[in-house]
Amino acid sequence: MEKIKLSPLEKAKTAVIAILTVTMLALAALYIGGSQFYTGGAAINVNEMPSGAVTVGETAPKFTAVYEKELLKASFAGIQFNGEGGGAYACEPAASDLISFSLEGIHRLLSSSAKISQSSAAEFEKAVNGNRYICISLLSPLPYQTVYALSGEYIAPASYENAISAEALMLVFDESCNASLYLRDGEKYYISQGEYSISQAELTVMASDSRLHDFEIANGNPISESSPVVQTLSLGVSALFGHDKLEELLKALEYTGNEVQPLATSSSYNVVAPHGVLLINQDKITYTAETEGGIPISSFLGNSKSELDLDMYDILLATVALAEKLCNVLPQSTADLYIEGFYKNDDTYTVVFGGSEGGIPISGDKYPHLMRVTVNGGRFKSIDARLITVEKSGLPFSPFSSAWEYRHAAKSASIHSLGLRYDVKELPVSELNAAWYYTGERQAEK
Amino acid sequence: MSWKSVKNILIILLLAVNILLAFFAYNHYVPARITDSNTALSAAKTLRSSGIFVTTELLSVRNDSLDILYTDFDREEYVCLAAAMLLGKEADGIYMLPNGVRAETLDGESAYIGYDMSLEFVARDKKDIIESAVAASNSASGDESEAACALIESRFAIESGSLDRTLCKKSGNIIFVNVQSTENNIPLYSMNAIFGLEGERIVYAEGKHFFGVPLESENAQLLDRINILFSEKERGMRGNVKNIHLCYALYEDSENGRMMYVPSYEIIYDSGKTSVINAISKKLYQSSFQE
């Protein structure tokens, strides 16, 4: 059979047909694809900026992680290193410098890479006598997991089979400046060991801070012959909210669209919602959840989480967020917030926030805490927040030194802990001074 | 019909279909990127009834397209960097003020850096003469301007050649360089500063300047000008719109540790007042009506 030869013109036509077919398919895809899927052009949807973005220069609070909020408060910090050292009360700047310096070590030695084991008073005393340590007395005992969460970025705390509430911490350094961390829980002592060291030069610099004064450790308590300088305070009860503050408060507590019904006293508000009852008095706010109700803590977290996935850290974050929201609604000059307690009983967590001024807690019969919250099943079940104003009044004064107080109290009691406190016996009070209080085998008020 | 005829018909048909499809595709894509004159006219009429007067020429334009830019930003670190730029070395002391910091050196130099990127600096040995120098300055020569601008561009990581050499002034030994910050030829809103140079040393700074350099970008869908003017209408603005142009507005995103350059529109009214509107969220960034 003879092969048919195509002329160049026919070949060209074939090529043109092929090209036109391809372009037709391409244009069809472009048009159909665009008309069916493309939503370009002038924006149809308004996009949102990141929630934290503010106009440059606007006085917006810099984002702070929970460990940067200074919720872990101490009453005293001291250092001994190579024959030099000293301590400072929390109301003194040197103490906060020493505490800031120590936080990384504390955090690292409470992390999952560290190992906690039981120690003893004798070992603790031996470490003290080594004179190479930094000691910190916390304002109140806290679970070591909470100390971990408040001292650095939360990843995973160390694990230990028993609960430990640390009321004092001590970083101890060996000859190579490798650190171990002692925790004192009442009469019990624990040690956490891991990989952490500080350079000798840094420790020497901290120990030679001229602002520090001599101290010693007696029965686990740092005591100093130097007297602290503390401020006299005036405490007041917050005035009843104006309507705008009330709305802010309701918004802060995730209350919306409820009726506000004044009680017969006309000095309080009662707000009822399906999830619980909110009572706002002259000096406090109390919330009590209905049996199956409560305020979901996930609404206080940065991202939504299933109630089943919430852990201790989420509860800490949510309660801190709640406390901050309430404090922001309250008038200015409130007490400094700190975590006073973090407890777990079965499935219920209780978080207590204390108020303090200059590192000295404000508490007493008339003011047991700044806020106390219970959480169960991923919901706030109860909130008790006390509203006071704190103003500095009068001239600062110096109580007796802690060493003098300790010696005096030790005559009639075995001292567990000694610390300053503003004891609130009445509200309002115009000139409230801090005084020494101790706990021991025979508890007695001074 | 011969195969040759079929081919001819096929070519004609395919050509026609291609032309038709090309026409449809063009009509679909291109008008979406342009505000047509009828839409512009209708919008102008609606805005006029609310007291905003704008010409259709300002509205009937190709819709703007600009990326959001990002750079790492930590406020505390930044002010230290800015202070070092001005002082010529690291500050020995940083003092926190309500809206910024004052950085000082042990040899008495002092600079103010505002959190809104404002700068105030006069070299210690120039404090007596700087005011008169600024007031009496004349145009700098071409060479002097070129050298001064090149130095600032190099030191501040500004695109080479982007500073306007004609704006340079000179007084005595000091060359004053006007720095209007831009990115991809889009101005950074309100980031305008004057730097005084004596040789290679910065002896004067006043205005606003952000020393950062964008490192990342993200495609963003911008609202068109009609949308933006309607947001002005909702805010109760009134006036004759003289011009609308794109700019970058700086936003501080402290949660993610970055500074954002957000495309925005600056609306300039005949009265001299301006409004700057975020072109993504439609929110007001700044308005001189509030001053």
XYZ file of C-alpha atoms in Angstrom:
737
model
C 0.000 0.000 0.000
C 1.357 3.324 -0.973
C 2.007 5.730 1.926
C 0.112 8.976 1.623
C 2.431 11.920 1.915
C 0.950 15.047 3.518
C 1.812 18.359 2.039
C 3.475 20.951 4.332
C 0.227 22.915 4.359
C -1.737 19.942 5.649
C 0.867 19.274 8.286
C 0.620 22.901 9.368
C -3.165 22.664 9.582
C -2.888 19.572 11.758
C -0.493 21.386 14.052
C -2.796 24.422 14.255
C -5.727 22.179 15.132
C -3.687 20.565 17.895
C -2.605 23.921 19.309
C -6.083 25.390 19.188
C -7.459 22.307 20.936
C -4.935 22.662 23.763
C -5.570 26.390 24.197
C -9.284 25.786 24.135
C -8.988 23.281 26.954
C -6.724 25.625 28.913
C -9.056 28.596 28.524
C -12.018 26.460 29.452
C -10.259 25.321 32.612
C -9.314 28.908 33.432
C -12.794 30.237 32.947
C -14.668 27.369 34.603
C -12.198 27.192 37.474
C -12.381 30.931 38.075
C -16.115 31.224 37.887
C -16.689 28.252 40.160
C -13.928 28.650 42.751
C -12.179 31.993 42.553
C -13.418 34.694 44.868
C -10.834 37.313 44.213
C -11.100 40.965 43.542
C -12.278 43.428 46.149
C -12.377 41.693 49.478
C -15.711 40.118 50.145
C -14.757 38.984 53.614
C -13.270 41.399 56.050
C -10.204 39.821 57.532
C -9.356 40.203 61.165
C -6.082 41.368 62.521
C -4.385 39.173 65.149
C -6.194 39.804 68.393
C -3.148 41.211 70.139
C -2.118 43.656 67.438
C -2.313 47.303 68.415
C -1.304 50.528 66.762
C 2.410 50.998 67.383
C 2.963 53.028 70.501
C -0.442 52.340 71.954
C -0.142 51.682 75.651
C -1.258 48.136 75.506
C 0.050 45.617 77.963
C 2.827 43.592 76.498
C 1.781 39.976 76.339
C 3.099 38.257 79.444
C 3.145 34.587 80.059
C 1.886 33.457 83.442
C 5.439 32.941 84.720
C 6.266 36.559 83.922
C 3.413 37.919 86.040
C 5.348 37.693 89.335
C 2.725 35.584 91.026
C 5.328 33.559 92.894
C 6.082 35.797 95.845
C 8.710 35.345 98.478
C 9.229 36.901 101.876
C 13.011 36.647 101.965
C 15.899 35.760 99.691
C 19.501 35.175 100.639
C 22.767 33.958 99.157
C 25.971 32.579 100.599
C 28.911 31.884 98.319
C 32.607 31.590 98.977
C 32.557 33.524 102.192
C 30.412 36.342 100.932
C 26.696 36.785 100.939
C 23.667 38.282 102.548
C 19.938 38.435 102.330
C 17.101 40.848 101.828
C 13.464 41.036 102.736
C 11.003 40.948 99.867
C 10.232 44.623 100.271
C 13.847 45.376 99.306
C 14.978 45.523 95.635
C 17.943 43.228 96.278
C 15.536 40.399 97.087
C 13.693 40.632 93.797
C 17.030 40.682 91.935
C 18.131 37.534 93.720
C 14.817 35.828 93.136
C 14.832 36.704 89.424
C 18.379 35.358 89.214
C 17.316 32.062 90.774
C 14.118 31.380 88.863
C 15.764 29.686 85.918
C 17.562 27.238 88.179
C 14.441 26.542 90.200
C 12.462 25.982 87.039
C 15.042 23.721 85.461
C 15.377 21.613 88.589
C 11.630 21.148 88.823
C 11.254 20.174 85.195
C 10.683 16.664 83.918
C 14.410 16.135 83.362
C 15.058 16.491 87.093
C 14.708 13.777 89.702
C 13.086 14.445 93.058
C 13.883 12.298 96.058
C 13.367 12.530 99.762
C 16.027 14.238 101.832
C 16.352 15.016 105.517
C 16.806 17.900 107.909
C 20.355 16.732 108.529
C 21.232 16.822 104.852
C 19.592 20.183 104.539
C 21.603 21.524 107.428
C 24.770 20.108 105.928
C 23.964 21.956 102.704
C 23.403 25.144 104.659
C 26.733 24.741 106.421
C 28.418 24.401 103.037
C 27.727 28.108 102.554
C 27.175 27.797 98.821
C 23.469 28.355 98.325
C 20.623 30.674 97.480
C 17.622 30.397 99.748
C 14.133 31.709 99.107
C 11.248 31.677 101.561
C 7.928 31.683 99.753
C 5.038 33.721 101.083
C 2.968 30.548 101.312
C 3.523 26.852 100.563
C 2.739 25.821 96.989
C 2.819 22.476 95.171
C 6.142 22.122 93.400
C 4.259 21.801 90.097
C 2.815 25.265 90.698
C 6.258 26.623 91.546
C 7.471 25.106 88.290
C 4.631 26.743 86.321
C 5.248 30.133 87.900
C 9.017 30.149 87.447
C 9.372 29.523 83.732
C 7.789 28.300 80.542
C 5.540 25.335 81.250
C 6.451 22.178 79.400
C 6.330 19.341 81.914
C 7.150 19.332 85.644
C 9.130 16.649 87.410
C 7.169 13.703 88.660
C 7.094 12.444 92.211
C 4.778 9.969 93.823
C 3.833 12.150 96.790
C 2.504 15.656 96.961
C 5.079 18.249 97.964
C 4.135 21.749 99.065
C 7.245 23.852 99.005
C 7.374 26.691 101.514
C 11.089 27.294 101.116
C 13.528 26.615 98.291
C 17.275 26.390 98.357
C 19.594 26.116 95.384
C 22.785 24.472 96.573
C 25.995 24.542 94.539
C 28.808 22.027 94.610
C 32.470 22.785 93.907
C 31.770 22.941 90.189
C 28.741 25.179 90.751
C 26.349 22.428 89.666
C 23.045 23.072 91.382
C 20.613 20.961 93.342
C 17.329 22.221 94.702
C 16.115 21.576 98.226
C 12.430 21.949 98.977
C 11.140 22.309 102.496
C 7.610 21.114 103.179
C 7.037 21.717 106.873
C 9.307 19.265 108.648
C 10.045 17.302 105.498
C 12.829 17.949 103.067
C 13.235 16.929 99.456
C 16.004 17.325 96.941
C 15.703 17.706 93.191
C 18.741 16.980 91.056
C 19.311 17.574 87.411
C 21.611 19.306 85.018
C 21.929 22.933 85.885
C 24.851 25.118 86.836
C 25.616 28.786 87.244
C 29.019 30.282 86.694
C 31.141 31.083 89.710
C 31.515 34.627 88.451
C 27.781 35.230 88.441
C 27.359 33.784 91.905
C 30.207 35.902 93.197
C 28.644 39.038 91.756
C 25.273 38.258 93.333
C 26.853 37.412 96.671
C 28.811 40.642 96.799
C 25.747 42.855 96.336
C 26.262 45.615 98.874
C 22.536 45.928 99.436
C 22.381 42.544 101.134
C 22.623 42.218 104.892
C 23.831 39.383 107.086
C 21.492 36.523 107.814
C 21.513 32.974 109.103
C 19.209 30.022 108.790
C 17.506 28.806 111.937
C 15.379 25.682 111.683
C 15.008 26.279 107.953
C 14.041 29.932 108.403
C 16.316 32.743 107.251
C 16.611 35.366 109.958
C 18.472 38.635 109.908
C 19.591 41.169 112.487
C 18.686 43.868 110.038
C 15.217 45.355 110.332
C 13.069 45.647 107.256
C 11.558 48.959 106.270
C 7.869 48.556 105.607
C 5.065 50.813 104.575
C 2.038 51.750 106.619
C -1.118 51.095 104.657
C -4.648 52.394 104.482
C -7.154 49.800 103.446
C -10.571 50.729 102.200
C -13.612 48.943 100.995
C -14.404 49.513 97.352
C -17.384 51.684 96.731
C -20.321 49.925 95.202
C -19.977 49.804 91.449
C -21.561 52.257 89.145
C -23.557 50.706 86.383
C -20.674 50.770 83.896
C -18.427 48.875 86.303
C -21.185 46.368 86.907
C -21.448 45.665 83.204
C -17.681 45.227 82.963
C -17.827 42.840 85.878
C -20.598 40.802 84.339
C -18.701 40.668 81.085
C -15.542 39.579 82.910
C -17.499 36.725 84.465
C -19.080 35.733 81.182
C -22.538 36.858 82.316
C -24.658 38.202 79.525
C -28.226 39.212 79.189
C -29.265 38.689 82.790
C -31.492 40.732 84.974
C -29.853 42.632 87.765
C -32.036 42.586 90.825
C -30.989 44.735 93.750
C -31.489 43.141 97.110
C -33.525 44.796 99.805
C -30.447 46.347 101.387
C -29.915 48.400 98.221
C -26.166 48.000 98.649
C -25.786 44.839 96.681
C -26.752 43.210 93.434
C -28.024 39.756 92.874
C -27.639 38.311 89.391
C -29.256 35.020 88.568
C -28.462 32.943 85.518
C -29.017 29.318 84.591
C -25.398 28.520 85.398
C -25.190 30.143 88.830
C -25.870 33.007 91.184
C -23.663 36.067 91.440
C -23.910 38.213 94.512
C -22.128 41.549 94.622
C -21.877 43.100 98.055
C -20.181 46.167 99.395
C -16.899 44.364 99.904
C -17.031 41.119 98.011
C -18.246 39.230 95.012
C -19.426 35.682 95.398
C -20.462 33.304 92.684
C -22.024 29.939 93.334
C -22.711 27.596 90.457
C -25.902 25.622 90.103
C -25.519 21.874 90.459
C -24.794 21.184 86.824
C -23.752 24.729 86.052
C -20.660 26.841 86.371
C -18.604 29.144 84.175
C -16.492 27.155 81.689
C -12.827 27.841 82.313
C -12.118 27.330 78.632
C -13.587 30.779 78.006
C -10.643 32.193 79.964
C -8.036 30.259 78.072
C -6.434 31.551 74.910
C -7.735 28.641 72.865
C -10.707 26.381 73.304
C -10.018 23.055 74.856
C -12.243 20.129 75.629
C -13.117 19.844 79.319
C -11.578 16.385 79.256
C -8.208 17.768 78.159
C -7.907 20.420 80.844
C -5.027 19.923 83.227
C -3.577 21.650 86.258
C -1.789 24.198 84.120
C -4.984 25.134 82.272
C -6.729 25.627 85.578
C -3.875 27.831 86.753
C -4.005 29.897 83.547
C -7.778 30.281 83.688
C -7.854 31.308 87.343
C -5.067 33.825 86.778
C -6.958 35.244 83.797
C -10.117 35.477 85.904
C -8.288 37.167 88.780
C -6.711 39.673 86.400
C -10.048 40.442 84.769
C -11.630 41.091 88.138
C -8.723 43.228 89.285
C -8.964 45.259 86.094
C -12.616 45.959 86.753
C -11.924 46.901 90.350
C -10.759 50.384 91.194
C -7.069 51.148 91.066
C -4.737 50.668 94.017
C -5.677 47.116 94.818
C -3.292 44.731 96.489
C -0.589 42.946 94.492
C -1.798 39.567 93.408
C 0.006 36.351 94.256
C -0.852 32.659 94.320
C -1.384 31.776 97.937
C -2.541 28.213 97.524
C -3.291 25.558 94.943
C -5.089 22.468 96.224
C -6.712 19.406 94.791
C -9.318 17.376 96.596
C -10.677 14.502 94.520
C -11.675 16.236 91.285
C -12.006 19.723 92.683
C -9.199 22.240 92.439
C -9.061 25.209 94.760
C -6.903 28.166 93.877
C -6.398 30.937 96.384
C -5.015 34.327 95.471
C -3.631 36.527 98.164
C -3.085 40.246 98.220
C 0.238 41.689 99.232
C 2.108 44.937 99.377
C 5.888 45.117 99.191
C 6.143 41.339 99.454
C 4.149 41.289 102.690
C 0.801 39.477 102.620
C -2.356 41.301 103.565
C -4.728 38.961 105.323
C -6.715 38.475 108.474
C -10.159 37.765 109.860
C -11.659 40.537 107.818
C -9.698 39.725 104.674
C -8.925 36.014 104.321
C -7.865 36.236 100.666
C -8.158 38.338 97.559
C -9.861 35.599 95.606
C -10.701 31.970 96.190
C -11.905 29.852 93.287
C -12.980 26.245 92.968
C -12.940 24.380 89.676
C -14.554 21.097 88.885
C -15.326 19.451 85.596
C -13.710 22.283 83.677
C -15.981 24.895 85.252
C -15.668 27.537 87.925
C -17.972 26.298 90.643
C -17.428 29.035 93.168
C -15.699 32.386 93.254
C -15.142 34.519 96.306
C -13.394 37.812 95.575
C -12.745 40.499 98.181
C -12.565 44.090 97.093
C -10.313 46.435 98.964
C -8.306 49.474 98.068
C -4.732 49.731 99.249
C -2.988 53.057 99.699
C 0.333 53.817 101.245
C -0.130 56.173 104.143
C 2.160 57.811 106.603
C 5.863 57.254 106.830
C 7.574 53.900 106.424
C 8.615 52.256 109.660
C 10.934 49.507 110.852
C 9.652 46.671 112.986
C 12.095 44.617 115.009
C 14.426 42.415 113.027
C 13.429 38.866 112.195
C 16.322 37.540 114.278
C 15.085 39.351 117.367
C 11.517 38.108 116.778
C 12.741 34.581 116.234
C 14.763 34.502 119.439
C 11.849 35.956 121.368
C 9.278 33.542 119.918
C 11.609 30.552 120.161
C 11.500 30.862 123.959
C 7.975 29.454 123.961
C 7.569 27.621 120.646
C 9.398 25.603 118.077
C 9.214 27.886 115.069
C 8.181 26.468 111.719
C 7.926 29.704 109.850
C 8.252 33.380 110.582
C 7.063 36.220 108.412
C 5.646 39.696 108.267
C 1.960 40.197 107.693
C -0.536 43.014 107.530
C -3.192 41.631 109.822
C -6.600 42.929 108.801
C -8.878 42.915 111.830
C -11.223 45.582 110.579
C -12.124 47.316 107.365
C -11.654 50.085 106.525
C -8.462 50.814 108.438
C -6.424 53.955 108.080
C -3.008 53.035 109.461
C -2.141 49.413 109.291
C 1.382 48.319 110.121
C 2.964 45.000 109.292
C 3.900 42.794 112.213
C 5.716 39.509 112.690
C 3.734 36.304 112.834
C 5.039 32.814 113.279
C 3.756 29.270 113.152
C 5.109 26.636 115.440
C 4.167 23.888 117.727
C 2.448 26.321 120.002
C 0.690 28.796 117.710
C 0.283 32.189 119.280
C -0.361 35.618 117.886
C 1.931 38.433 118.850
C -16.698 16.554 2.020
C -12.993 16.004 1.871
C -10.761 15.753 4.882
C -9.119 18.979 3.858
C -12.425 20.835 4.106
C -13.146 19.288 7.485
C -9.804 20.525 8.750
C -10.532 24.045 7.557
C -13.906 24.058 9.266
C -12.372 22.620 12.434
C -9.740 25.332 12.523
C -12.342 28.036 12.114
C -14.547 26.519 14.825
C -11.679 26.069 17.260
C -10.538 29.623 16.640
C -14.008 30.936 17.335
C -14.335 28.902 20.533
C -10.928 30.072 21.711
C -11.804 33.698 21.078
C -15.091 33.257 22.929
C -13.472 31.561 25.897
C -10.740 34.195 26.042
C -13.399 36.891 26.055
C -15.336 35.217 28.883
C -12.198 34.661 30.922
C -11.107 38.279 30.485
C -14.517 39.580 31.485
C -14.501 37.366 34.538
C -11.116 38.265 35.909
C -10.268 41.777 34.886
C -13.414 43.672 35.975
C -13.153 42.069 39.438
C -9.896 43.921 39.848
C -11.227 47.218 38.621
C -14.006 49.265 40.107
C -16.024 50.197 37.078
C -17.196 53.749 36.560
C -20.869 52.964 37.125
C -20.141 51.461 40.520
C -17.896 54.405 41.324
C -20.561 56.880 40.308
C -23.193 55.164 42.380
C -20.911 55.009 45.397
C -19.905 58.652 45.062
C -23.561 59.620 45.002
C -24.326 57.643 48.161
C -21.318 59.098 49.936
C -22.266 62.606 48.895
C -25.611 62.231 50.621
C -23.686 61.549 53.844
C -21.400 64.513 53.487
C -18.360 62.850 51.941
C -17.526 64.313 48.538
C -15.281 62.245 46.313
C -14.664 62.187 42.575
C -15.320 59.035 40.584
C -11.742 59.214 39.311
C -10.513 58.438 42.819
C -12.823 55.437 43.049
C -12.782 54.007 39.572
C -9.314 52.520 39.793
C -7.683 49.137 39.674
C -8.072 47.612 43.114
C -4.937 47.795 45.160
C -2.924 44.776 46.030
C -0.274 44.710 48.722
C 1.215 42.148 51.074
C 1.307 42.383 54.846
C 4.919 42.491 55.986
C 6.316 41.209 59.254
C 9.454 41.521 61.261
C 10.473 40.225 64.668
C 9.919 42.764 67.386
C 10.498 42.894 71.100
C 9.830 46.275 72.595
C 12.606 46.212 75.176
C 15.190 44.893 72.750
C 14.116 47.367 70.111
C 14.535 50.470 72.245
C 18.049 49.323 73.142
C 18.829 48.875 69.464
C 17.362 52.255 68.543
C 19.297 53.920 71.333
C 22.534 52.354 70.126
C 21.814 53.593 66.590
C 21.514 57.154 67.799
C 24.144 57.183 70.490
C 26.681 55.327 68.426
C 27.155 52.735 71.153
C 25.147 50.758 73.705
C 23.453 52.842 76.338
C 24.763 52.636 79.868
C 21.358 53.325 81.346
C 17.806 52.915 80.153
C 15.108 54.777 82.049
C 11.492 53.842 81.578
C 9.094 56.673 80.893
C 5.324 56.434 80.452
C 5.467 56.342 76.648
C 9.028 55.456 75.913
C 12.524 55.265 77.300
C 15.413 57.604 77.816
C 18.777 56.068 77.034
C 21.890 57.604 78.453
C 25.610 57.010 78.284
C 28.163 57.657 80.965
C 29.668 60.465 78.922
C 26.421 62.403 79.053
C 24.701 61.555 75.754
C 20.975 61.114 76.026
C 18.307 59.990 73.568
C 14.568 59.518 73.842
C 12.883 56.662 72.021
C 9.106 56.571 72.129
C 7.084 53.409 71.916
C 5.396 55.050 68.931
C 8.826 55.124 67.240
C 9.347 58.809 67.952
C 12.957 59.913 68.364
C 14.563 62.847 70.093
C 18.301 63.162 70.137
C 20.776 65.988 70.135
C 24.456 65.262 70.642
C 25.688 66.795 73.864
C 28.182 69.046 72.143
C 25.581 70.324 69.706
C 22.849 71.279 72.108
C 23.621 75.008 71.904
C 23.761 75.258 68.159
C 21.298 72.706 66.878
C 18.196 74.862 67.010
C 19.768 77.622 65.013
C 21.352 75.060 62.695
C 17.987 73.512 61.905
C 16.444 76.930 61.326
C 19.255 78.311 59.177
C 19.940 75.275 57.038
C 20.152 75.623 53.264
C 20.141 73.036 50.536
C 23.145 70.764 50.664
C 25.280 70.215 47.591
C 24.714 67.177 45.420
C 27.817 65.379 46.638
C 27.161 66.113 50.269
C 23.542 64.992 49.944
C 24.585 61.818 48.178
C 27.173 60.967 50.816
C 24.834 61.683 53.713
C 21.909 59.776 52.242
C 24.119 56.844 51.301
C 25.426 56.710 54.871
C 21.931 56.715 56.353
C 20.745 54.102 53.866
C 23.661 51.875 54.704
C 23.444 52.309 58.441
C 19.670 51.924 58.689
C 19.392 49.118 56.101
C 17.277 51.292 53.851
C 17.082 50.458 50.169
C 19.918 52.169 48.384
C 18.804 55.232 46.460
C 15.403 55.440 48.063
C 16.019 58.598 50.090
C 15.218 61.867 48.384
C 18.559 63.588 47.991
C 16.934 66.901 47.113
C 15.529 67.262 50.604
C 18.931 67.393 52.291
C 19.887 70.588 54.055
C 23.161 71.797 55.458
C 24.186 74.098 58.223
C 27.847 74.442 59.083
C 29.209 70.900 59.171
C 25.876 69.272 59.770
C 23.870 67.720 56.947
C 20.196 67.166 57.704
C 18.674 64.184 55.935
C 14.935 63.766 55.653
C 13.982 60.113 55.974
C 10.490 59.145 54.905
C 10.355 55.410 55.500
C 9.015 53.342 52.641
C 8.718 49.682 51.764
C 8.458 48.762 48.103
C 7.862 52.469 47.434
C 4.857 52.472 49.767
C 5.313 55.006 52.569
C 5.143 53.968 56.209
C 2.497 56.194 57.690
C 3.883 58.907 59.963
C 7.381 57.423 59.875
C 9.204 60.563 58.928
C 12.293 61.793 60.682
C 15.174 64.178 60.221
C 18.662 63.015 61.060
C 21.576 65.382 61.379
C 24.994 64.046 60.406
C 28.354 65.510 61.148
C 30.659 63.392 59.087
C 29.630 59.876 59.959
C 28.291 60.729 63.362
C 24.590 61.210 64.054
C 24.230 64.390 66.054
C 20.533 65.027 65.719
C 17.342 63.050 65.295
C 13.767 64.142 65.452
C 10.558 62.595 64.168
C 9.530 58.997 63.869
C 11.500 56.149 62.424
C 11.308 52.388 62.717
C 14.719 50.772 62.478
C 13.318 47.335 61.719
C 13.433 45.582 58.363
C 10.574 43.354 57.191
C 11.535 39.718 56.939
C 8.342 37.984 55.892
C 5.295 38.787 53.875
C 1.807 37.423 53.578
C -0.670 37.941 50.818
C -3.642 39.981 51.982
C -6.971 40.784 50.470
C -7.478 44.496 50.621
C -10.774 46.275 50.787
C -11.393 48.608 47.898
C -11.614 52.359 48.226
C -15.395 52.371 48.192
C -15.477 50.083 51.220
C -12.973 52.289 52.970
C -14.935 55.466 52.346
C -18.093 53.787 53.539
C -16.327 53.019 56.789
C -15.543 56.742 57.031
C -19.210 57.427 56.467
C -20.117 55.046 59.296
C -17.761 56.913 61.557
C -19.588 60.122 60.746
C -16.754 61.748 58.798
C -17.545 64.668 56.527
C -15.525 66.497 53.927
C -14.110 66.698 50.418
C -11.764 63.848 49.704
C -8.739 65.271 47.972
C -6.714 62.115 47.606
C -6.550 58.482 48.642
C -3.348 56.533 48.640
C -1.923 53.368 50.026
C 0.485 53.320 52.915
C 1.773 50.885 55.491
C 0.624 51.292 59.083
C 2.713 49.739 61.825
C 0.998 47.436 64.281
C 2.673 45.901 67.286
C 1.734 42.264 67.810
C 3.411 41.590 71.156
C 1.746 38.224 71.613
C 3.560 36.849 68.571
C 6.640 38.997 69.042
C 6.444 40.870 65.793
C 5.788 44.178 64.111
C 3.314 44.162 61.258
C 3.294 46.477 58.276
C -0.382 46.513 57.418
C -1.604 47.983 54.119
C -3.790 50.974 54.880
C -5.379 53.860 53.066
C -4.626 57.435 53.892
C -7.592 59.607 53.024
C -6.666 63.229 52.671
C -9.415 65.787 52.889
C -9.408 69.289 51.462
C -9.374 70.662 54.986
C -5.969 69.075 55.505
C -7.351 66.473 57.889
C -6.502 62.874 57.234
C -7.801 59.481 58.182
C -5.787 56.323 57.983
C -7.869 53.191 57.653
C -6.641 49.626 57.939
C -7.232 48.197 54.439
C -7.812 44.715 55.822
C -10.025 45.200 58.820
C -11.564 48.555 57.887
C -10.735 49.840 61.364
C -9.502 53.322 61.947
C -5.771 53.486 62.536
C -5.430 57.173 63.100
C -7.376 60.275 62.343
C -6.407 63.882 62.675
C -10.087 64.598 63.197
C -9.598 63.273 66.728
C -6.809 65.704 67.584
